[in-house]
Short mmCIF file of C-alpha atoms and ligand atoms in Angstrom, two decimals:
data_model
loop_
_atom_site.label_atom_id
_atom_site.label_comp_id
_atom_site.label_asym_id
_atom_site.label_seq_id
_atom_site.Cartn_x
_atom_site.Cartn_y
_atom_site.Cartn_z
CA MET P 29 106.80 125.05 110.41
CA LEU P 30 105.08 122.82 107.85
CA SER P 31 101.19 123.43 107.75
CA LYS P 32 99.10 120.54 108.87
CA LYS P 33 98.56 118.98 105.44
CA LEU P 34 102.14 119.27 104.52
CA PHE P 35 103.36 117.82 107.68
CA THR P 36 100.88 114.71 107.41
CA ALA P 37 102.13 114.22 103.66
CA PHE P 38 105.59 114.48 104.46
CA ASN P 39 105.29 112.43 107.49
CA ASP P 40 103.31 109.69 105.35
CA GLN P 41 106.41 109.81 102.80
CA ILE P 42 108.50 108.63 105.47
CA LYS P 43 106.48 105.47 105.48
CA HIS P 44 106.44 105.14 101.79
CA GLU P 45 110.27 105.33 101.55
CA LEU P 46 110.80 102.95 104.25
CA GLU P 47 108.14 100.47 102.88
CA SER P 48 110.30 100.76 99.58
CA ALA P 49 113.23 100.03 101.68
CA TYR P 50 111.12 96.80 103.23
CA LEU P 51 110.04 95.85 99.70
CA TYR P 52 113.47 95.99 98.18
CA ALA P 53 115.12 94.16 101.27
CA ALA P 54 112.37 91.29 100.63
CA MET P 55 113.67 91.16 97.04
CA VAL P 56 117.14 90.83 98.27
CA ALA P 57 115.98 87.77 100.36
CA TRP P 58 114.10 86.35 97.40
CA PHE P 59 117.09 86.75 94.97
CA LYS P 60 119.47 85.16 97.64
CA SER P 61 117.01 82.31 97.88
CA GLU P 62 117.15 81.83 94.19
CA ASN P 63 121.05 82.07 94.26
CA PHE P 64 120.95 85.53 92.18
CA ASP P 65 123.61 87.07 94.36
CA GLY P 66 124.38 89.96 91.73
CA MET P 67 120.62 90.97 91.96
CA ALA P 68 120.61 90.71 95.63
CA HIS P 69 123.48 93.02 95.89
CA TRP P 70 121.83 95.48 93.50
CA MET P 71 118.57 95.29 95.51
CA GLU P 72 120.41 95.97 98.89
CA VAL P 73 122.15 99.10 97.46
CA GLN P 74 118.53 100.16 96.22
CA SER P 75 117.11 99.36 99.73
CA ASN P 76 119.71 101.26 101.54
CA GLU P 77 119.06 104.40 99.45
CA GLU P 78 115.42 104.14 100.21
CA VAL P 79 116.27 104.28 104.08
CA GLU P 80 118.48 107.46 103.18
CA HIS P 81 115.29 108.86 101.48
CA ALA P 82 113.27 108.36 104.48
CA LYS P 83 116.11 110.12 106.65
CA LYS P 84 115.87 113.20 104.41
CA PHE P 85 112.13 113.55 105.19
CA PHE P 86 112.62 113.00 108.82
CA GLU P 87 115.44 115.54 108.95
CA HIS P 88 113.39 118.12 107.20
CA ILE P 89 110.19 117.71 109.11
CA PHE P 90 112.47 118.21 112.28
CA ASP P 91 114.34 121.19 110.61
CA ARG P 92 110.89 122.85 109.96
CA GLY P 93 110.00 122.56 113.62
CA ASN P 94 107.44 119.80 113.40
CA VAL P 95 107.80 116.41 115.22
CA VAL P 96 108.03 113.12 113.30
CA GLN P 97 105.32 110.64 114.20
CA LEU P 98 106.53 106.98 112.79
CA GLN P 99 104.04 104.46 111.46
CA SER P 100 104.04 100.76 111.18
CA LEU P 101 105.03 99.34 107.84
CA ASN P 102 103.47 96.78 105.67
CA ILE P 103 105.09 94.17 103.83
CA LEU P 104 104.03 94.59 100.13
CA ALA P 105 105.20 91.34 98.90
CA ASN P 106 107.89 88.81 99.46
CA LYS P 107 108.09 86.35 96.52
CA TRP P 108 108.19 86.77 92.86
CA ASP P 109 107.82 84.27 89.80
CA SER P 110 111.16 85.42 88.23
CA PRO P 111 113.94 88.15 88.28
CA LEU P 112 111.83 89.91 85.57
CA ALA P 113 108.48 89.74 87.57
CA ALA P 114 110.74 91.10 90.75
CA PHE P 115 112.19 94.01 88.69
CA THR P 116 108.81 94.78 87.09
CA ALA P 117 107.47 95.06 90.69
CA ALA P 118 110.19 97.33 91.51
CA TYR P 119 109.63 99.62 88.50
CA GLU P 120 105.93 99.71 89.26
CA HIS P 121 106.74 100.60 92.79
CA GLU P 122 108.96 103.70 91.74
CA GLN P 123 106.04 104.87 89.61
CA PHE P 124 103.91 104.49 92.66
CA VAL P 125 106.55 106.77 94.62
CA THR P 126 106.86 109.19 91.75
CA GLY P 127 103.28 109.96 91.90
CA LYS P 128 103.39 110.60 95.78
CA ILE P 129 106.44 113.08 95.29
CA ASN P 130 104.33 114.83 92.48
CA GLU P 131 101.57 114.92 94.99
CA LEU P 132 103.64 116.52 97.54
CA MET P 133 105.06 119.20 95.22
CA THR P 134 101.48 120.06 93.96
CA LEU P 135 100.62 120.45 97.68
CA ALA P 136 103.92 122.49 98.57
CA LYS P 137 103.08 124.87 95.48
CA ALA P 138 99.44 125.25 96.66
CA GLU P 139 100.44 126.05 100.19
CA LYS P 140 103.23 128.35 98.74
CA ASP P 141 105.92 126.46 101.00
CA TYR P 142 108.80 127.44 99.12
CA ALA P 143 111.25 125.66 101.37
CA ALA P 144 109.28 122.47 100.85
CA GLU P 145 109.22 123.04 97.02
CA VAL P 146 113.25 123.21 97.02
CA PHE P 147 113.57 120.33 99.34
CA LEU P 148 111.32 118.32 96.92
CA HIS P 149 113.31 119.30 93.78
CA TRP P 150 115.85 116.56 94.66
CA PHE P 151 113.20 113.87 94.83
CA VAL P 152 111.64 114.97 91.65
CA GLU P 153 115.10 114.32 89.81
CA GLU P 154 115.99 111.35 91.82
CA GLN P 155 112.60 109.65 90.71
CA VAL P 156 113.53 110.04 87.11
CA GLU P 157 116.88 108.38 87.77
CA GLU P 158 115.04 105.68 89.81
CA GLU P 159 112.31 104.91 87.16
CA ASP P 160 114.85 104.66 84.40
CA SER P 161 117.50 102.41 86.37
CA THR P 162 114.76 99.84 87.05
CA LEU P 163 113.12 100.09 83.64
CA LYS P 164 116.39 99.40 81.87
CA ILE P 165 116.68 96.27 83.87
CA VAL P 166 113.25 95.16 83.16
CA GLU P 167 113.96 95.73 79.41
CA LEU P 168 117.18 93.86 79.48
CA LEU P 169 115.51 90.74 81.17
CA LYS P 170 112.57 90.83 78.77
CA LYS P 171 115.16 90.72 75.88
CA ILE P 172 117.15 87.59 77.39
CA GLY P 173 113.78 85.66 78.13
CA SER P 174 114.89 82.22 79.45
CA HIS P 175 118.42 82.11 78.16
CA SER P 176 120.06 80.95 81.50
CA HIS P 177 123.65 81.93 80.30
CA GLN P 178 122.58 85.58 79.77
CA LEU P 179 120.72 85.58 83.13
CA ILE P 180 123.97 84.74 84.85
CA MET P 181 125.96 87.47 82.97
CA ILE P 182 123.19 89.97 83.89
CA ASP P 183 123.51 88.90 87.48
CA ARG P 184 127.08 89.26 87.73
CA ASP P 185 126.95 92.87 86.03
CA LEU P 186 124.43 93.82 88.55
CA GLY P 187 126.44 92.64 91.39
CA LYS P 188 129.10 95.35 90.40
CA ARG P 189 126.63 98.17 91.62
CA GLU P 190 128.45 100.63 93.96
FE1 FE2 N 26 112.88 106.71 97.55
FE1 FE2 N 27 112.98 104.60 95.11
#
């Protein structure tokens, strides 16, 4: 079983992952409203990945003999000034989640819960990837500024995400 502290923290992480999915789904809606269909597609893939992250914590909690207690979700935002603002918000949100994963790892180590530690390794690596992919898009959008032709090209490229 997970200790009470770890259970609470893992259970809370389900909420953080689902709120990430919810935030990115709000971005899908906003990109669609602005006719950036490629960016909407990219964010939809991202949102689905966050649901998968939540499921991993959900499964691990049950695997350890504890019972998940789902919580209500908050809408973190649903409107941005530009694609750059939206991707910057996504990058900052990933940094927040990385902080949460690091806190979980610190706790697992303190509690000498080796199974939790091994489980969390995947998330430590995943966060490196998630920060990297969002930051790259932020940097790209910064470079092109208000060149609408290049923005359309980027939108087309992001629409190819698998
Ligand atoms: Fe995640
Ligand atoms: Fe993420």
